[in-house]
Short mmCIF file of C-alpha atoms in Angstrom, two decimals:
data_model
loop_
_atom_site.label_atom_id
_atom_site.label_comp_id
_atom_site.label_asym_id
_atom_site.label_seq_id
_atom_site.Cartn_x
_atom_site.Cartn_y
_atom_site.Cartn_z
CA MET T 1 87.57 122.64 82.82
CA ARG T 2 88.78 122.81 78.99
CA PRO T 3 90.26 119.68 77.73
CA ARG T 4 93.98 120.08 76.51
CA PHE T 5 95.54 118.05 73.46
CA SER T 6 97.87 115.87 73.56
CA ILE T 7 100.53 114.62 70.38
CA THR T 8 102.02 111.30 70.25
CA VAL T 9 104.09 111.00 67.00
CA ALA T 10 105.97 108.12 65.44
CA ILE T 11 109.06 108.77 63.38
CA VAL T 12 111.26 105.83 61.76
CA GLY T 13 113.80 106.71 59.73
CA GLY T 14 113.41 109.85 59.89
CA CYS T 15 109.60 110.00 58.44
CA VAL T 16 106.44 109.89 60.27
CA LEU T 17 104.98 107.14 60.60
CA TRP T 18 101.72 108.75 62.09
CA VAL T 19 100.13 111.62 64.41
CA SER T 20 98.25 110.65 67.05
CA LEU T 21 95.75 114.01 68.33
CA HIS T 22 93.06 113.43 71.29
CA ALA T 23 91.73 115.11 73.82
CA ARG T 24 93.01 114.62 77.76
CA GLN T 25 90.65 116.30 80.46
CA GLY T 26 92.77 117.44 83.66
CA PRO T 27 95.50 119.73 84.64
CA PRO T 28 98.65 120.26 83.20
CA GLY T 29 100.55 117.30 84.44
CA ALA T 30 97.96 115.01 85.28
CA MET T 31 98.23 111.29 84.21
CA PRO T 32 96.97 109.83 81.47
CA THR T 33 93.04 109.55 80.39
CA LEU T 34 91.45 106.20 79.56
CA ALA T 35 91.30 107.21 75.73
CA ASP T 36 95.16 108.24 76.02
CA ASP T 37 96.46 105.04 76.67
CA LEU T 38 93.68 103.33 74.37
CA ALA T 39 95.25 105.70 71.58
CA PHE T 40 98.78 104.60 72.11
CA LEU T 41 98.04 102.06 73.06
CA ARG T 42 96.38 100.58 69.59
CA ALA T 43 99.40 102.95 67.94
CA HIS T 44 101.34 99.71 69.04
CA GLY T 45 99.52 96.61 67.69
CA ALA T 46 95.96 95.20 68.64
CA ILE T 47 94.17 95.72 72.18
CA GLU T 48 91.41 93.55 73.44
CA THR T 49 88.74 95.60 75.49
CA LEU T 50 85.80 94.78 77.70
CA SER T 51 83.31 97.09 78.84
CA ALA T 52 82.30 96.64 82.75
CA PRO T 53 79.66 98.14 84.71
CA GLY T 54 78.90 101.12 85.43
CA GLY T 55 80.22 102.76 81.75
CA GLY T 56 84.79 101.14 83.24
CA GLN T 57 86.48 99.65 80.07
CA ILE T 58 89.05 97.99 80.64
CA VAL T 59 92.47 97.08 77.86
CA LEU T 60 94.05 93.94 77.60
CA SER T 61 96.87 92.26 75.28
CA ALA T 62 97.15 89.29 73.20
CA GLY T 63 100.19 90.59 71.81
CA TYR T 64 101.32 91.18 75.28
CA GLN T 65 101.10 87.78 76.61
CA GLY T 66 96.82 87.99 77.55
CA ARG T 67 97.57 91.01 80.11
CA VAL T 68 95.12 93.40 81.23
CA MET T 69 97.08 96.31 80.05
CA THR T 70 94.78 99.38 82.03
CA SER T 71 91.63 100.31 83.48
CA ALA T 72 89.29 103.31 83.95
CA VAL T 73 86.21 104.15 85.52
CA SER T 74 85.15 105.42 82.06
CA PRO T 75 86.94 106.83 78.78
CA ASP T 76 87.57 110.45 79.98
CA HIS T 77 89.02 109.57 83.56
CA MET T 78 92.84 108.42 84.27
CA SER T 79 93.01 105.27 83.43
CA LEU T 80 94.63 102.93 86.63
CA GLY T 81 97.14 100.74 84.98
CA TRP T 82 100.91 101.47 84.83
CA VAL T 83 101.07 101.37 80.72
CA ASN T 84 105.32 101.64 80.14
CA ARG T 85 104.82 103.84 76.88
CA ALA T 86 108.90 104.05 76.89
CA PHE T 87 109.07 100.47 76.51
CA ILE T 88 106.94 100.00 74.21
CA SER T 89 107.80 102.79 71.76
CA ALA T 90 110.91 101.80 71.18
CA GLY T 91 109.61 98.31 70.55
CA LYS T 92 112.61 96.25 71.92
CA THR T 93 112.13 92.94 73.19
CA GLY T 94 114.90 89.95 74.72
CA THR T 95 115.59 92.73 77.46
CA PRO T 96 116.02 91.79 80.27
CA PHE T 97 112.57 92.04 81.82
CA ASP T 98 110.71 93.72 78.44
CA ASN T 99 108.64 95.99 81.09
CA TYR T 100 105.77 96.67 78.40
CA GLY T 101 103.44 97.66 81.70
CA GLY T 102 100.16 95.93 82.66
CA GLU T 103 97.54 95.75 85.88
CA ASP T 104 97.38 91.65 85.31
CA ARG T 105 100.52 89.91 83.75
CA PHE T 106 101.16 86.16 83.66
CA TRP T 107 104.01 84.64 85.45
CA LEU T 108 105.50 81.62 87.22
CA GLY T 109 107.28 81.00 90.34
CA PRO T 110 109.39 80.62 91.69
CA GLU T 111 112.42 83.79 91.10
CA ALA T 112 115.35 82.14 92.37
CA GLY T 113 116.82 79.99 94.71
CA GLN T 114 117.92 76.35 93.60
CA TYR T 115 114.59 76.06 91.54
CA GLY T 116 114.62 79.68 90.11
CA LEU T 117 113.09 80.90 86.77
CA TYR T 118 114.71 84.22 85.99
CA PHE T 119 118.36 83.05 87.00
CA PRO T 120 120.73 80.89 84.33
CA ALA T 121 121.97 77.88 85.81
CA GLY T 122 125.07 78.88 87.84
CA ALA T 123 124.55 82.41 87.78
CA PRO T 124 125.24 84.12 90.81
CA PHE T 125 121.54 85.94 92.23
CA GLU T 126 122.27 89.45 90.99
CA LEU T 127 120.74 92.12 89.05
CA ALA T 128 123.02 92.09 86.38
CA SER T 129 122.14 88.02 86.08
CA TRP T 130 118.30 88.46 86.46
CA LYS T 131 115.87 87.83 83.28
CA VAL T 132 112.44 87.53 82.41
CA PRO T 133 112.33 83.79 80.69
CA PRO T 134 111.61 84.39 77.36
CA ILE T 135 109.26 82.78 76.76
CA LEU T 136 107.26 84.76 79.84
CA GLN T 137 108.26 88.07 77.40
CA GLU T 138 107.62 87.69 73.81
CA GLY T 139 105.58 87.04 71.10
CA ALA T 140 101.92 87.18 71.25
CA TRP T 141 99.18 84.91 72.97
CA SER T 142 96.26 83.13 71.16
CA ILE T 143 92.79 83.90 71.38
CA ARG T 144 90.81 81.11 72.02
CA GLU T 145 87.85 83.42 72.74
CA SER T 146 86.37 87.08 72.38
CA SER T 147 82.85 87.90 73.43
CA ALA T 148 81.76 90.84 75.05
CA THR T 149 81.91 89.43 78.59
CA GLN T 150 85.35 88.37 78.47
CA VAL T 151 88.60 86.75 76.60
CA SER T 152 90.19 83.98 77.15
CA TYR T 153 93.88 83.03 76.13
CA THR T 154 96.05 79.89 75.83
CA HIS T 155 99.41 79.44 75.66
CA ALA T 156 102.48 76.96 75.10
CA ILE T 157 105.39 77.39 77.68
CA ALA T 158 108.39 74.97 77.67
CA LEU T 159 111.01 75.70 80.21
CA PRO T 160 114.04 74.73 82.44
CA ASN T 161 114.86 75.76 85.41
CA TYR T 162 118.55 77.06 87.25
CA SER T 163 118.26 72.82 88.25
CA GLY T 164 117.79 71.73 84.67
CA THR T 165 114.27 70.44 85.33
CA ALA T 166 112.54 71.06 82.20
CA PHE T 167 108.49 72.12 82.43
CA GLN T 168 106.04 71.89 79.49
CA LEU T 169 102.90 73.27 80.37
CA ARG T 170 99.78 75.30 78.52
CA VAL T 171 98.89 78.04 80.23
CA ASP T 172 94.67 78.97 79.98
CA ARG T 173 93.69 82.66 81.23
CA ILE T 174 89.92 83.97 80.87
CA VAL T 175 90.04 88.00 81.64
CA ARG T 176 86.24 88.97 82.93
CA PRO T 177 84.36 91.95 84.11
CA LEU T 178 83.37 91.91 87.64
CA THR T 179 79.70 92.76 88.48
CA ARG T 180 78.74 94.44 91.54
CA ASP T 181 77.34 91.01 93.01
CA ALA T 182 80.54 89.87 91.86
CA VAL T 183 81.90 92.48 93.88
CA ALA T 184 80.13 91.97 97.38
CA ARG T 185 80.61 88.51 97.48
CA HIS T 186 84.27 88.02 97.03
CA PHE T 187 84.73 91.84 98.36
CA GLY T 188 82.60 92.11 101.33
CA VAL T 189 81.52 95.17 100.23
CA PRO T 190 78.89 96.33 98.71
CA LEU T 191 79.34 99.59 96.76
CA PRO T 192 77.13 103.21 97.75
CA ASP T 193 76.28 105.78 95.70
CA GLY T 194 78.35 108.32 94.90
CA VAL T 195 81.96 106.47 94.00
CA ARG T 196 82.74 104.96 90.75
CA TRP T 197 84.18 101.76 89.78
CA VAL T 198 85.69 98.94 87.76
CA GLY T 199 87.11 95.94 88.30
CA PHE T 200 88.14 92.52 86.43
CA GLU T 201 89.13 88.85 86.97
CA THR T 202 91.32 86.51 85.71
CA LEU T 203 90.97 83.28 85.63
CA ASN T 204 94.64 81.41 85.40
CA THR T 205 95.05 77.40 85.20
CA VAL T 206 98.38 75.47 84.52
CA THR T 207 98.38 72.55 83.23
CA ASN T 208 101.01 70.26 82.90
CA THR T 209 101.48 68.99 79.26
CA GLY T 210 105.14 66.90 79.68
CA ARG T 211 105.07 62.72 80.71
CA ALA T 212 106.93 63.81 84.27
CA PRO T 213 105.06 64.66 86.94
CA TRP T 214 106.13 67.66 89.03
CA VAL T 215 108.21 66.47 92.10
CA LYS T 216 109.59 68.46 95.13
CA ASP T 217 113.39 67.65 95.00
CA ARG T 218 113.39 68.88 90.73
CA GLY T 219 111.38 72.46 91.78
CA LEU T 220 107.60 73.18 91.39
CA LEU T 221 105.57 75.80 89.95
CA SER T 222 103.85 78.03 91.20
CA ILE T 223 101.13 80.63 89.54
CA TRP T 224 102.21 84.13 90.11
CA ILE T 225 99.50 87.18 89.02
CA LEU T 226 101.30 91.23 89.36
CA GLY T 227 99.32 93.89 89.07
CA MET T 228 101.65 97.15 87.56
CA PHE T 229 99.86 100.49 89.33
CA ASN T 230 100.92 104.21 88.33
CA ALA T 231 103.06 105.19 91.92
CA LEU T 232 101.92 108.95 92.75
CA GLU T 233 103.13 110.70 95.42
CA GLY T 234 101.88 109.72 98.01
CA THR T 235 100.26 105.91 97.45
CA THR T 236 100.54 103.68 100.27
CA VAL T 237 99.83 99.58 100.15
CA ILE T 238 97.98 98.16 102.45
CA VAL T 239 98.16 94.96 103.86
CA PRO T 240 96.22 92.97 106.28
CA PHE T 241 97.61 89.90 108.32
CA ARG T 242 96.64 87.23 110.25
CA GLN T 243 98.61 87.05 114.08
CA ALA T 244 100.37 84.20 114.66
CA SER T 245 103.88 83.54 115.84
CA GLY T 246 106.87 84.01 113.73
CA ASP T 247 108.20 87.25 111.85
CA VAL T 248 105.07 88.46 110.29
CA VAL T 249 106.41 90.42 106.76
CA ASN T 250 109.62 89.73 104.53
CA ASP T 251 111.95 92.70 103.99
CA ARG T 252 114.02 91.01 103.16
CA TYR T 253 114.30 90.94 98.83
CA PHE T 254 116.53 93.88 97.78
CA GLY T 255 117.24 93.77 101.45
CA ASN T 256 115.07 95.92 104.00
CA VAL T 257 112.36 98.24 104.61
CA PRO T 258 113.40 101.48 106.74
CA PRO T 259 110.37 102.55 109.21
CA ASP T 260 109.59 105.64 107.91
CA ARG T 261 108.51 103.56 104.59
CA LEU T 262 106.66 100.18 106.15
CA GLN T 263 104.57 100.04 109.52
CA VAL T 264 104.16 97.15 110.87
CA ARG T 265 100.11 98.09 112.97
CA ASP T 266 98.61 95.21 115.30
CA ARG T 267 96.49 93.90 111.67
CA TYR T 268 97.27 95.02 109.17
CA LEU T 269 100.74 96.28 107.47
CA LEU T 270 101.51 99.89 105.13
CA PHE T 271 104.01 100.40 102.48
CA ALA T 272 105.06 103.05 100.53
CA ALA T 273 104.26 102.70 97.14
CA ASP T 274 106.11 106.02 95.73
CA GLY T 275 108.08 104.86 92.65
CA ARG T 276 111.17 106.41 95.15
CA PHE T 277 112.88 103.82 96.36
CA ARG T 278 113.14 99.86 95.30
CA SER T 279 111.51 97.55 97.81
CA LYS T 280 109.47 94.14 97.86
CA ILE T 281 107.97 92.72 100.54
CA GLY T 282 106.15 88.99 101.27
CA ILE T 283 103.41 88.22 103.73
CA GLY T 284 103.33 84.06 104.40
CA PRO T 285 100.74 81.77 104.75
CA ALA T 286 100.61 81.72 108.11
CA HIS T 287 99.81 85.61 108.38
CA ALA T 288 98.12 86.11 104.50
CA THR T 289 94.98 86.67 103.85
CA SER T 290 93.23 87.10 100.42
CA VAL T 291 92.57 90.52 100.28
CA LEU T 292 95.35 93.67 100.04
CA GLY T 293 94.84 97.43 99.02
CA SER T 294 96.31 100.30 98.01
CA TYR T 295 95.06 103.97 98.28
CA SER T 296 96.29 107.27 96.18
CA PRO T 297 95.43 110.11 97.77
CA ARG T 298 96.25 112.23 94.73
CA ALA T 299 93.74 109.83 91.88
CA GLN T 300 91.51 109.64 94.90
CA ALA T 301 91.54 106.17 94.33
CA LEU T 302 90.83 102.90 95.94
CA THR T 303 92.56 100.00 95.12
CA LEU T 304 91.95 96.24 96.22
CA VAL T 305 92.82 92.90 94.92
CA HIS T 306 90.90 89.69 96.05
CA PHE T 307 92.31 86.12 94.89
CA ASP T 308 91.56 82.65 95.82
CA ARG T 309 93.71 81.09 97.65
CA PRO T 310 92.86 77.06 99.22
CA ALA T 311 92.56 76.08 102.23
CA ASN T 312 95.12 74.22 104.40
CA ARG T 313 97.53 74.69 101.82
CA THR T 314 101.28 76.29 103.21
CA GLU T 315 103.82 75.26 100.96
CA TYR T 316 104.40 78.45 98.09
CA VAL T 317 107.25 78.74 96.00
CA ASN T 318 110.60 81.10 97.51
CA SER T 319 111.65 83.90 95.60
CA LEU T 320 114.44 85.54 97.89
CA TRP T 321 117.70 85.53 95.56
CA GLU T 322 120.07 83.04 97.47
CA ARG T 323 120.52 79.21 97.96
CA GLN T 324 117.26 77.98 100.05
CA SER T 325 117.02 76.43 103.49
CA ASP T 326 113.70 75.94 102.69
CA PRO T 327 112.73 76.41 99.02
CA TYR T 328 108.74 76.13 99.98
CA GLY T 329 108.67 78.84 102.77
CA GLY T 330 107.66 81.57 100.50
CA ASP T 331 104.78 84.07 100.36
CA VAL T 332 101.38 84.52 99.50
CA VAL T 333 101.00 88.31 98.50
CA ASN T 334 103.79 90.67 97.59
CA SER T 335 104.24 93.76 96.80
CA TYR T 336 106.77 96.36 94.71
CA ASN T 337 108.00 99.30 95.00
CA ASP T 338 110.09 100.52 92.25
CA GLY T 339 113.20 102.61 92.37
CA PRO T 340 116.58 103.25 92.12
CA PRO T 341 118.77 102.27 90.06
CA ASN T 342 116.27 102.07 87.51
CA PRO T 343 112.70 103.66 88.70
CA GLY T 344 110.26 103.34 86.63
CA GLY T 345 107.41 105.19 88.55
CA PHE T 346 105.65 102.13 89.41
CA TYR T 347 104.00 99.74 91.55
CA GLU T 348 102.57 95.65 92.31
CA LEU T 349 100.57 93.80 94.03
CA GLU T 350 101.84 90.03 93.15
CA SER T 351 98.64 87.25 94.54
CA SER T 352 100.61 83.18 93.93
CA SER T 353 99.17 80.34 93.93
CA PRO T 354 100.75 76.95 96.30
CA ALA T 355 103.83 74.78 95.11
CA LEU T 356 102.08 73.03 92.14
CA ALA T 357 102.92 69.54 92.01
CA LEU T 358 101.03 68.09 89.31
CA ALA T 359 100.85 64.73 87.74
CA PRO T 360 101.19 64.83 84.01
CA GLY T 361 96.86 65.70 82.67
CA ASP T 362 96.63 67.04 86.11
CA ALA T 363 95.64 71.66 86.27
CA TYR T 364 95.38 73.93 88.34
CA THR T 365 93.84 77.73 88.64
CA HIS T 366 94.97 80.34 90.15
CA VAL T 367 91.72 83.87 90.15
CA HIS T 368 93.02 87.19 91.38
CA ARG T 369 90.58 90.05 91.01
CA THR T 370 90.82 93.39 91.34
CA LEU T 371 88.60 96.21 92.17
CA HIS T 372 89.46 100.45 91.48
CA ILE T 373 86.69 102.28 93.74
CA VAL T 374 86.97 106.20 92.46
CA GLY T 375 86.00 108.56 94.84
CA ALA T 376 85.55 110.79 97.76
CA THR T 377 87.82 109.69 101.16
CA SER T 378 85.39 110.09 102.84
CA ALA T 379 82.92 107.80 101.57
CA LEU T 380 86.34 105.57 100.39
CA ASP T 381 87.39 104.59 104.07
CA PRO T 382 83.71 102.88 104.92
CA ILE T 383 85.08 100.47 102.33
CA ALA T 384 88.80 100.00 103.13
CA SER T 385 87.69 99.46 106.93
CA ARG T 386 85.56 97.01 105.86
CA ALA T 387 87.27 94.96 103.37
CA LEU T 388 90.71 95.16 104.68
CA GLY T 389 89.31 94.43 108.16
CA VAL T 390 91.53 97.33 109.52
CA PRO T 391 89.83 100.89 111.14
CA ALA T 392 89.46 103.39 109.02
CA LEU T 393 92.41 105.15 108.30
CA LEU T 394 92.99 106.11 104.41
CA SER T 395 92.84 110.44 105.35
CA LYS T 396 95.41 109.49 108.31
CA LEU T 397 98.14 108.00 106.21
CA PRO T 398 101.05 109.98 105.44
CA SER T 399 101.32 112.24 102.93
CA ARG T 400 105.33 111.69 102.54
#
């Protein structure tokens, strides 16, 4: 296949600041390669990169709050994270959501409710009032250490919740590639010949640097890691769950999800992730496991997420957009699919720590891992089956 070329031009005040010409593999309409996204991101600021085993590469940015922006199994392969080129090119900050994209970003929960962080005090829990706290989306984070094997960031945060409780904390965040042994240990799958892969983990530590303890009746925080990926046609999120009493899935965030977009089966659920219908689901602690994933037939990519979940912790912050009767009856894992009113072509795989009741000086670490495996469906199906604990189903998923 012959490479085609793309030209990126930046114009400010009628002057051409730079022109970038680079080859891109694939047919017209193909997703950008990692080389494409790398050139674009470098044109807009400093970035950091990590090399992964097997030729993979991971792209990070201190300027975008220590996010993992994207990754790929090789520089000339499809970029597997979602990079919001339109927003980055516009150069805006201070919007309700400075959405740079990125397949692993650090946020804090809860989102809404009487202890929420994303609504001003007294505001209605409606989209028009929603705003990401500026401290979570503006300004660069400091690089504490950078080497061939990891990059670590640190950042001081101060913010209030909806009820007026003030929090002071420090975030320390380490990003490093996954080794083949780490994949086998955490995801329970050996990586066979015939597939290509790239993976990384983020170690996210929050320390209470204030003078007061964090207590339930004034609101607790949680570590919230969100990964944004390209919402290609036919992409399906797969979430295994445990059998327990009560509703398995919470789909009340933005209204109930239609049955053709959310199917709850015996031990797992399927959620459409095509960027065409704004919706969100969550799984609470009684049903959640420590793994979830997605499959894109167009990209021939299986994405798996694993996170460290402490035993016997049942209180998770509640992010429903309402004044809550149970502010600690929230979800452990979530998935979001974008769509109108602001379709953006992405979906998310998310994990959260338990609610954090930290005394001054105490810290908690939440580890979140992302693994992409690229190959034929016949090779990916047994991997998905073993890692997610579901029957072989990739070739049977609805194409929508």
